[in-house]
Amino acid sequence: MNRRHCAAAAITLVCALAVLAAPVPAMAAPVPEPSPTAPVTAPAKGQKTLEEVREEIDTLYRKAGAATDAYNLAEEQTKKQSGEIVKLAKAIADGQARIAGLKSQAGAQAREQYRNGGLPPGAQLVLSNDPRLFLDGVNQVRQGQQATKSVLTQLKRTQEDLETYTQDASINWTKLESNRVKQAKARKSINAQIAAAKKLESQLEKKEQARLLELEQQAASTAQAAWLSSGALKDINREASASGRQAIAFATAQIGKPYVWGAEGPGSYDCSGLTSQAWAAAKRPIPRTSQEQWRLLPRIAIRDMRPGDLIIYHSDASHVGMYVGDGAIVHAPRPGRDVTLTGAGSMAILGVVRPDK
């Protein structure tokens, strides 16, 4: 990233954070006034209010987010199983080649015995009249017996390994097919939820769509104000680690890029695609999905939070954003929205995890 780009990103970030971290009065936050250009009218009987529509759309996108997490996890597991199958296939091929070589070796020993008249080495020694030949023969017999035993032992062990590799490959193939089924189901659910949300929004008039966006922003602002007024930021004054600064620099550089479910960049991201790639850029690989990030990464109390930590949202851990300081996160919100800065308390916080603890 060149200096001009860094400076522009920094100015954008500072301005946004200044707004998000503005002091909140002790009194209750005022209810935002409806826009004068978009008056709220009472819905006809049986019709939903815009707020109800907003909540329904939000629910649909949250369900799509949860399905996206399931899809991403199944995809990650599919890649893992595919890799395991490739390794096992190579091991099976190597094992088959080794068995063929050992059988060839055993066959050569059998042919040598046949050329000696079919007599076993022990019988040939008994018939020898030369003491020196007898002693040499004893050593050769021992060596031959050891070699034969070694070949047979190796052959047996290789055959057992081959059977294990084959069984493992079968198990991994079953898992692979199971994950593909999960992916297909998740993909279907994602598309259905997004299509339903888009249909609801498309049925609104232009002024209603504009008002819907205002309601969405107001809901986020109200939640953020409540979070700030709770004193959540009172003890949060820690600085980012060196790795955290790298992760933040990557994440904030993606601001303005569209949300696309299942995307990991560079042109678009989903929520956990953004956070996992940001920490990968900081040389700290983390799990791909928000649910796995919540399950596997060290958890941190909110009061101990520092920039670079990940905030996990909703009771099902279906969303994640990166804390950048001063009460703000950078995240990829949902389909139809771009990577952006928003208040850390604008959604229901489940907890905080730290990738570099």
mmCIF file of N, CA, C and O in Angstrom, residues 29-110:
data_model
loop_
_atom_site.group_PDB
_atom_site.id
_atom_site.type_symbol
_atom_site.label_atom_id
_atom_site.label_comp_id
_atom_site.label_asym_id
_atom_site.label_seq_id
_atom_site.Cartn_x
_atom_site.Cartn_y
_atom_site.Cartn_z
ATOM 1 N N ALA A 29 -31.033 8.448 24.601
ATOM 2 C CA ALA A 29 -30.796 8.951 23.250
ATOM 3 C C ALA A 29 -32.122 9.322 22.608
ATOM 4 O O ALA A 29 -33.099 8.576 22.705
ATOM 5 N N PRO A 30 -32.193 10.504 21.933
ATOM 6 C CA PRO A 30 -33.453 10.917 21.300
ATOM 7 C C PRO A 30 -33.814 10.005 20.152
ATOM 8 O O PRO A 30 -32.954 9.469 19.474
ATOM 9 N N VAL A 31 -35.076 9.796 19.968
ATOM 10 C CA VAL A 31 -35.556 8.989 18.851
ATOM 11 C C VAL A 31 -35.419 9.812 17.577
ATOM 12 O O VAL A 31 -35.913 10.929 17.510
ATOM 13 N N PRO A 32 -34.703 9.302 16.541
ATOM 14 C CA PRO A 32 -34.498 10.068 15.324
ATOM 15 C C PRO A 32 -35.820 10.461 14.670
ATOM 16 O O PRO A 32 -36.771 9.685 14.642
ATOM 17 N N GLU A 33 -35.845 11.684 14.167
ATOM 18 C CA GLU A 33 -37.035 12.180 13.489
ATOM 19 C C GLU A 33 -37.125 11.577 12.091
ATOM 20 O O GLU A 33 -36.118 11.386 11.434
ATOM 21 N N PRO A 34 -38.327 11.278 11.628
ATOM 22 C CA PRO A 34 -38.472 10.796 10.257
ATOM 23 C C PRO A 34 -38.021 11.878 9.274
ATOM 24 O O PRO A 34 -38.121 13.060 9.548
ATOM 25 N N SER A 35 -37.462 11.418 8.140
ATOM 26 C CA SER A 35 -37.006 12.369 7.126
ATOM 27 C C SER A 35 -38.195 13.168 6.600
ATOM 28 O O SER A 35 -39.244 12.602 6.282
ATOM 29 N N PRO A 36 -38.043 14.517 6.482
ATOM 30 C CA PRO A 36 -39.150 15.338 5.981
ATOM 31 C C PRO A 36 -39.506 15.024 4.538
ATOM 32 O O PRO A 36 -40.599 15.279 4.077
ATOM 33 N N THR A 37 -38.510 14.440 3.807
ATOM 34 C CA THR A 37 -38.778 14.123 2.395
ATOM 35 C C THR A 37 -39.386 12.737 2.230
ATOM 36 O O THR A 37 -39.723 12.336 1.139
ATOM 37 N N ALA A 38 -39.431 11.991 3.343
ATOM 38 C CA ALA A 38 -39.997 10.648 3.242
ATOM 39 C C ALA A 38 -40.950 10.407 4.404
ATOM 40 O O ALA A 38 -40.647 9.681 5.345
ATOM 41 N N PRO A 39 -42.084 11.020 4.419
ATOM 42 C CA PRO A 39 -43.019 10.912 5.533
ATOM 43 C C PRO A 39 -43.515 9.492 5.725
ATOM 44 O O PRO A 39 -43.638 8.732 4.775
ATOM 45 N N VAL A 40 -43.729 9.155 6.991
ATOM 46 C CA VAL A 40 -44.237 7.824 7.302
ATOM 47 C C VAL A 40 -45.753 7.867 7.303
ATOM 48 O O VAL A 40 -46.362 8.673 8.001
ATOM 49 N N THR A 41 -46.337 7.025 6.514
ATOM 50 C CA THR A 41 -47.800 6.969 6.443
ATOM 51 C C THR A 41 -48.271 5.662 7.037
ATOM 52 O O THR A 41 -47.568 4.656 6.993
ATOM 53 N N ALA A 42 -49.416 5.672 7.607
ATOM 54 C CA ALA A 42 -49.969 4.453 8.211
ATOM 55 C C ALA A 42 -50.240 3.431 7.122
ATOM 56 O O ALA A 42 -50.792 3.762 6.076
ATOM 57 N N PRO A 43 -49.824 2.182 7.330
ATOM 58 C CA PRO A 43 -50.055 1.166 6.308
ATOM 59 C C PRO A 43 -51.532 0.816 6.211
ATOM 60 O O PRO A 43 -52.284 0.952 7.172
ATOM 61 N N ALA A 44 -51.908 0.385 5.029
ATOM 62 C CA ALA A 44 -53.282 -0.077 4.843
ATOM 63 C C ALA A 44 -53.502 -1.324 5.679
ATOM 64 O O ALA A 44 -52.553 -2.014 6.056
ATOM 65 N N LYS A 45 -54.768 -1.579 5.966
ATOM 66 C CA LYS A 45 -55.099 -2.729 6.799
ATOM 67 C C LYS A 45 -54.540 -4.011 6.173
ATOM 68 O O LYS A 45 -54.735 -4.280 4.997
ATOM 69 N N GLY A 46 -53.844 -4.788 6.973
ATOM 70 C CA GLY A 46 -53.275 -6.050 6.483
ATOM 71 C C GLY A 46 -51.879 -5.904 5.917
ATOM 72 O O GLY A 46 -51.213 -6.906 5.667
ATOM 73 N N GLN A 47 -51.426 -4.664 5.701
ATOM 74 C CA GLN A 47 -50.085 -4.445 5.172
ATOM 75 C C GLN A 47 -49.092 -4.283 6.307
ATOM 76 O O GLN A 47 -49.439 -3.837 7.396
ATOM 77 N N LYS A 48 -47.829 -4.617 6.013
ATOM 78 C CA LYS A 48 -46.771 -4.483 7.017
ATOM 79 C C LYS A 48 -46.228 -3.062 7.008
ATOM 80 O O LYS A 48 -46.198 -2.403 5.970
ATOM 81 N N THR A 49 -45.792 -2.621 8.177
ATOM 82 C CA THR A 49 -45.125 -1.323 8.236
ATOM 83 C C THR A 49 -43.714 -1.477 7.670
ATOM 84 O O THR A 49 -43.188 -2.608 7.551
ATOM 85 N N LEU A 50 -43.099 -0.353 7.335
ATOM 86 C CA LEU A 50 -41.733 -0.408 6.819
ATOM 87 C C LEU A 50 -40.784 -1.012 7.854
ATOM 88 O O LEU A 50 -39.841 -1.726 7.507
ATOM 89 N N GLU A 51 -41.028 -0.720 9.129
ATOM 90 C CA GLU A 51 -40.178 -1.276 10.177
ATOM 91 C C GLU A 51 -40.314 -2.795 10.230
ATOM 92 O O GLU A 51 -39.318 -3.517 10.410
ATOM 93 N N GLU A 52 -41.518 -3.292 10.054
ATOM 94 C CA GLU A 52 -41.723 -4.744 10.022
ATOM 95 C C GLU A 52 -41.035 -5.358 8.808
ATOM 96 O O GLU A 52 -40.451 -6.444 8.885
ATOM 97 N N VAL A 53 -41.108 -4.657 7.681
ATOM 98 C CA VAL A 53 -40.424 -5.125 6.467
ATOM 99 C C VAL A 53 -38.917 -5.149 6.711
ATOM 100 O O VAL A 53 -38.222 -6.098 6.332
ATOM 101 N N ARG A 54 -38.400 -4.078 7.346
ATOM 102 C CA ARG A 54 -36.965 -4.015 7.628
ATOM 103 C C ARG A 54 -36.532 -5.189 8.499
ATOM 104 O O ARG A 54 -35.504 -5.833 8.250
ATOM 105 N N GLU A 55 -37.323 -5.471 9.542
ATOM 106 C CA GLU A 55 -36.991 -6.571 10.441
ATOM 107 C C GLU A 55 -37.043 -7.913 9.715
ATOM 108 O O GLU A 55 -36.204 -8.795 9.953
ATOM 109 N N GLU A 56 -38.018 -8.059 8.815
ATOM 110 C CA GLU A 56 -38.127 -9.311 8.065
ATOM 111 C C GLU A 56 -36.943 -9.488 7.123
ATOM 112 O O GLU A 56 -36.369 -10.589 7.018
ATOM 113 N N ILE A 57 -36.561 -8.411 6.444
ATOM 114 C CA ILE A 57 -35.405 -8.465 5.544
ATOM 115 C C ILE A 57 -34.135 -8.768 6.333
ATOM 116 O O ILE A 57 -33.306 -9.587 5.913
ATOM 117 N N ASP A 58 -33.999 -8.124 7.495
ATOM 118 C CA ASP A 58 -32.835 -8.359 8.340
ATOM 119 C C ASP A 58 -32.764 -9.823 8.775
ATOM 120 O O ASP A 58 -31.689 -10.437 8.783
ATOM 121 N N THR A 59 -33.911 -10.392 9.130
ATOM 122 C CA THR A 59 -33.965 -11.804 9.535
ATOM 123 C C THR A 59 -33.557 -12.720 8.392
ATOM 124 O O THR A 59 -32.805 -13.684 8.586
ATOM 125 N N LEU A 60 -34.048 -12.420 7.194
ATOM 126 C CA LEU A 60 -33.708 -13.231 6.020
ATOM 127 C C LEU A 60 -32.211 -13.200 5.747
ATOM 128 O O LEU A 60 -31.593 -14.236 5.474
ATOM 129 N N TYR A 61 -31.620 -12.017 5.830
ATOM 130 C CA TYR A 61 -30.186 -11.914 5.576
ATOM 131 C C TYR A 61 -29.370 -12.586 6.683
ATOM 132 O O TYR A 61 -28.292 -13.131 6.421
ATOM 133 N N ARG A 62 -29.885 -12.550 7.903
ATOM 134 C CA ARG A 62 -29.188 -13.252 8.979
ATOM 135 C C ARG A 62 -29.224 -14.760 8.759
ATOM 136 O O ARG A 62 -28.242 -15.470 8.998
ATOM 137 N N LYS A 63 -30.365 -15.267 8.293
ATOM 138 C CA LYS A 63 -30.460 -16.696 7.979
ATOM 139 C C LYS A 63 -29.521 -17.052 6.829
ATOM 140 O O LYS A 63 -28.892 -18.110 6.825
ATOM 141 N N ALA A 64 -29.421 -16.157 5.853
ATOM 142 C CA ALA A 64 -28.502 -16.373 4.738
ATOM 143 C C ALA A 64 -27.063 -16.390 5.241
ATOM 144 O O ALA A 64 -26.231 -17.176 4.773
ATOM 145 N N GLY A 65 -26.780 -15.516 6.230
ATOM 146 C CA GLY A 65 -25.437 -15.484 6.814
ATOM 147 C C GLY A 65 -25.093 -16.780 7.523
ATOM 148 O O GLY A 65 -23.975 -17.291 7.396
ATOM 149 N N ALA A 66 -26.056 -17.320 8.260
ATOM 150 C CA ALA A 66 -25.833 -18.591 8.954
ATOM 151 C C ALA A 66 -25.618 -19.718 7.943
ATOM 152 O O ALA A 66 -24.751 -20.582 8.121
ATOM 153 N N ALA A 67 -26.407 -19.707 6.869
ATOM 154 C CA ALA A 67 -26.250 -20.727 5.823
ATOM 155 C C ALA A 67 -24.908 -20.565 5.116
ATOM 156 O O ALA A 67 -24.276 -21.554 4.720
ATOM 157 N N THR A 68 -24.461 -19.322 4.953
ATOM 158 C CA THR A 68 -23.159 -19.062 4.332
ATOM 159 C C THR A 68 -22.043 -19.654 5.181
ATOM 160 O O THR A 68 -21.084 -20.235 4.667
ATOM 161 N N ASP A 69 -22.172 -19.522 6.505
ATOM 162 C CA ASP A 69 -21.183 -20.102 7.406
ATOM 163 C C ASP A 69 -21.143 -21.619 7.246
ATOM 164 O O ASP A 69 -20.070 -22.229 7.227
ATOM 165 N N ALA A 70 -22.330 -22.228 7.140
ATOM 166 C CA ALA A 70 -22.400 -23.680 6.947
ATOM 167 C C ALA A 70 -21.770 -24.076 5.614
ATOM 168 O O ALA A 70 -21.052 -25.081 5.519
ATOM 169 N N TYR A 71 -22.020 -23.284 4.581
ATOM 170 C CA TYR A 71 -21.450 -23.547 3.258
ATOM 171 C C TYR A 71 -19.923 -23.451 3.308
ATOM 172 O O TYR A 71 -19.218 -24.317 2.799
ATOM 173 N N ASN A 72 -19.427 -22.381 3.935
ATOM 174 C CA ASN A 72 -17.977 -22.173 4.001
ATOM 175 C C ASN A 72 -17.281 -23.297 4.757
ATOM 176 O O ASN A 72 -16.200 -23.748 4.373
ATOM 177 N N LEU A 73 -17.918 -23.757 5.859
ATOM 178 C CA LEU A 73 -17.336 -24.847 6.632
ATOM 179 C C LEU A 73 -17.316 -26.136 5.814
ATOM 180 O O LEU A 73 -16.309 -26.861 5.787
ATOM 181 N N ALA A 74 -18.417 -26.427 5.121
ATOM 182 C CA ALA A 74 -18.479 -27.627 4.279
ATOM 183 C C ALA A 74 -17.452 -27.546 3.156
ATOM 184 O O ALA A 74 -16.804 -28.552 2.810
ATOM 185 N N GLU A 75 -17.271 -26.349 2.602
ATOM 186 C CA GLU A 75 -16.287 -26.176 1.530
ATOM 187 C C GLU A 75 -14.878 -26.418 2.056
ATOM 188 O O GLU A 75 -14.062 -27.088 1.404
ATOM 189 N N GLU A 76 -14.591 -25.890 3.238
ATOM 190 C CA GLU A 76 -13.269 -26.075 3.839
ATOM 191 C C GLU A 76 -13.013 -27.559 4.110
ATOM 192 O O GLU A 76 -11.924 -28.082 3.845
ATOM 193 N N GLN A 77 -14.024 -28.246 4.630
ATOM 194 C CA GLN A 77 -13.883 -29.667 4.914
ATOM 195 C C GLN A 77 -13.762 -30.481 3.627
ATOM 196 O O GLN A 77 -13.031 -31.474 3.580
ATOM 197 N N THR A 78 -14.459 -30.051 2.582
ATOM 198 C CA THR A 78 -14.362 -30.722 1.290
ATOM 199 C C THR A 78 -12.947 -30.624 0.738
ATOM 200 O O THR A 78 -12.388 -31.609 0.227
ATOM 201 N N LYS A 79 -12.353 -29.446 0.851
ATOM 202 C CA LYS A 79 -10.967 -29.264 0.392
ATOM 203 C C LYS A 79 -10.018 -30.164 1.174
ATOM 204 O O LYS A 79 -9.105 -30.775 0.616
ATOM 205 N N LYS A 80 -10.254 -30.257 2.482
ATOM 206 C CA LYS A 80 -9.405 -31.082 3.337
ATOM 207 C C LYS A 80 -9.528 -32.553 2.950
ATOM 208 O O LYS A 80 -8.516 -33.251 2.811
ATOM 209 N N GLN A 81 -10.775 -33.027 2.765
ATOM 210 C CA GLN A 81 -10.973 -34.429 2.405
ATOM 211 C C GLN A 81 -10.395 -34.729 1.035
ATOM 212 O O GLN A 81 -9.810 -35.787 0.818
ATOM 213 N N SER A 82 -10.528 -33.801 0.100
ATOM 214 C CA SER A 82 -9.969 -33.996 -1.242
ATOM 215 C C SER A 82 -8.455 -34.141 -1.154
ATOM 216 O O SER A 82 -7.863 -35.007 -1.817
ATOM 217 N N GLY A 83 -7.836 -33.294 -0.323
ATOM 218 C CA GLY A 83 -6.387 -33.380 -0.136
ATOM 219 C C GLY A 83 -5.971 -34.707 0.474
ATOM 220 O O GLY A 83 -4.966 -35.311 0.061
ATOM 221 N N GLU A 84 -6.753 -35.187 1.448
ATOM 222 C CA GLU A 84 -6.452 -36.469 2.085
ATOM 223 C C GLU A 84 -6.578 -37.614 1.080
ATOM 224 O O GLU A 84 -5.766 -38.540 1.083
ATOM 225 N N ILE A 85 -7.596 -37.546 0.238
ATOM 226 C CA ILE A 85 -7.799 -38.603 -0.755
ATOM 227 C C ILE A 85 -6.636 -38.639 -1.742
ATOM 228 O O ILE A 85 -6.164 -39.716 -2.136
ATOM 229 N N VAL A 86 -6.152 -37.478 -2.154
ATOM 230 C CA VAL A 86 -5.005 -37.416 -3.074
ATOM 231 C C VAL A 86 -3.775 -38.059 -2.422
ATOM 232 O O VAL A 86 -3.050 -38.844 -3.054
ATOM 233 N N LYS A 87 -3.519 -37.736 -1.134
ATOM 234 C CA LYS A 87 -2.379 -38.317 -0.421
ATOM 235 C C LYS A 87 -2.514 -39.839 -0.318
ATOM 236 O O LYS A 87 -1.546 -40.582 -0.500
ATOM 237 N N LEU A 88 -3.737 -40.287 0.022
ATOM 238 C CA LEU A 88 -3.963 -41.724 0.167
ATOM 239 C C LEU A 88 -3.835 -42.454 -1.168
ATOM 240 O O LEU A 88 -3.329 -43.576 -1.222
ATOM 241 N N ALA A 89 -4.291 -41.818 -2.232
ATOM 242 C CA ALA A 89 -4.169 -42.433 -3.561
ATOM 243 C C ALA A 89 -2.695 -42.645 -3.912
ATOM 244 O O ALA A 89 -2.310 -43.683 -4.467
ATOM 245 N N LYS A 90 -1.865 -41.668 -3.577
ATOM 246 C CA LYS A 90 -0.422 -41.799 -3.826
ATOM 247 C C LYS A 90 0.163 -42.909 -2.962
ATOM 248 O O LYS A 90 0.985 -43.712 -3.429
ATOM 249 N N ALA A 91 -0.271 -42.972 -1.690
ATOM 250 C CA ALA A 91 0.222 -44.015 -0.792
ATOM 251 C C ALA A 91 -0.182 -45.402 -1.287
ATOM 252 O O ALA A 91 0.599 -46.353 -1.218
ATOM 253 N N ILE A 92 -1.405 -45.508 -1.817
ATOM 254 C CA ILE A 92 -1.871 -46.790 -2.354
ATOM 255 C C ILE A 92 -1.044 -47.191 -3.573
ATOM 256 O O ILE A 92 -0.619 -48.344 -3.716
ATOM 257 N N ALA A 93 -0.786 -46.232 -4.462
ATOM 258 C CA ALA A 93 0.017 -46.509 -5.659
ATOM 259 C C ALA A 93 1.435 -46.927 -5.263
ATOM 260 O O ALA A 93 1.994 -47.896 -5.818
ATOM 261 N N ASP A 94 2.024 -46.214 -4.294
ATOM 262 C CA ASP A 94 3.368 -46.568 -3.823
ATOM 263 C C ASP A 94 3.372 -47.955 -3.193
ATOM 264 O O ASP A 94 4.307 -48.750 -3.400
ATOM 265 N N GLY A 95 2.322 -48.265 -2.410
ATOM 266 C CA GLY A 95 2.218 -49.572 -1.766
ATOM 267 C C GLY A 95 2.090 -50.698 -2.777
ATOM 268 O O GLY A 95 2.715 -51.755 -2.634
ATOM 269 N N GLN A 96 1.297 -50.472 -3.810
ATOM 270 C CA GLN A 96 1.142 -51.491 -4.854
ATOM 271 C C GLN A 96 2.456 -51.739 -5.589
ATOM 272 O O GLN A 96 2.803 -52.883 -5.899
ATOM 273 N N ALA A 97 3.195 -50.653 -5.841
ATOM 274 C CA ALA A 97 4.492 -50.794 -6.513
ATOM 275 C C ALA A 97 5.476 -51.552 -5.613
ATOM 276 O O ALA A 97 6.252 -52.392 -6.086
ATOM 277 N N ARG A 98 5.437 -51.272 -4.323
ATOM 278 C CA ARG A 98 6.326 -51.953 -3.381
ATOM 279 C C ARG A 98 5.982 -53.440 -3.286
ATOM 280 O O ARG A 98 6.878 -54.294 -3.234
ATOM 281 N N ILE A 99 4.714 -53.763 -3.253
ATOM 282 C CA ILE A 99 4.292 -55.169 -3.209
ATOM 283 C C ILE A 99 4.773 -55.904 -4.458
ATOM 284 O O ILE A 99 5.266 -57.043 -4.384
ATOM 285 N N ALA A 100 4.627 -55.236 -5.602
ATOM 286 C CA ALA A 100 5.082 -55.846 -6.856
ATOM 287 C C ALA A 100 6.578 -56.124 -6.791
ATOM 288 O O ALA A 100 7.055 -57.197 -7.217
ATOM 289 N N GLY A 101 7.352 -55.190 -6.230
ATOM 290 C CA GLY A 101 8.804 -55.376 -6.116
ATOM 291 C C GLY A 101 9.160 -56.499 -5.164
ATOM 292 O O GLY A 101 10.066 -57.302 -5.437
ATOM 293 N N LEU A 102 8.458 -56.577 -4.046
ATOM 294 C CA LEU A 102 8.720 -57.628 -3.068
ATOM 295 C C LEU A 102 8.340 -59.010 -3.615
ATOM 296 O O LEU A 102 9.041 -60.000 -3.373
ATOM 297 N N LYS A 103 7.256 -59.080 -4.362
ATOM 298 C CA LYS A 103 6.856 -60.353 -4.976
ATOM 299 C C LYS A 103 7.893 -60.789 -6.000
ATOM 300 O O LYS A 103 8.215 -61.985 -6.124
ATOM 301 N N SER A 104 8.417 -59.811 -6.726
ATOM 302 C CA SER A 104 9.458 -60.118 -7.704
ATOM 303 C C SER A 104 10.701 -60.650 -7.014
ATOM 304 O O SER A 104 11.328 -61.616 -7.485
ATOM 305 N N GLN A 105 11.052 -60.052 -5.885
ATOM 306 C CA GLN A 105 12.213 -60.488 -5.103
ATOM 307 C C GLN A 105 12.008 -61.895 -4.572
ATOM 308 O O GLN A 105 12.913 -62.738 -4.619
ATOM 309 N N ALA A 106 10.811 -62.157 -4.059
ATOM 310 C CA ALA A 106 10.500 -63.498 -3.548
ATOM 311 C C ALA A 106 10.527 -64.520 -4.672
ATOM 312 O O ALA A 106 11.002 -65.651 -4.499
ATOM 313 N N GLY A 107 10.056 -64.116 -5.852
ATOM 314 C CA GLY A 107 10.081 -65.017 -7.008
ATOM 315 C C GLY A 107 11.505 -65.351 -7.424
ATOM 316 O O GLY A 107 11.806 -66.497 -7.811
ATOM 317 N N ALA A 108 12.398 -64.363 -7.347
ATOM 318 C CA ALA A 108 13.806 -64.594 -7.711
ATOM 319 C C ALA A 108 14.429 -65.612 -6.768
ATOM 320 O O ALA A 108 15.213 -66.478 -7.189
ATOM 321 N N GLN A 109 14.093 -65.527 -5.474
ATOM 322 C CA GLN A 109 14.623 -66.490 -4.515
ATOM 323 C C GLN A 109 14.095 -67.890 -4.794
ATOM 324 O O GLN A 109 14.825 -68.879 -4.685
ATOM 325 N N ALA A 110 12.847 -67.975 -5.181
ATOM 326 C CA ALA A 110 12.259 -69.288 -5.497
ATOM 327 C C ALA A 110 12.917 -69.884 -6.745
ATOM 328 O O ALA A 110 13.199 -71.089 -6.804
#
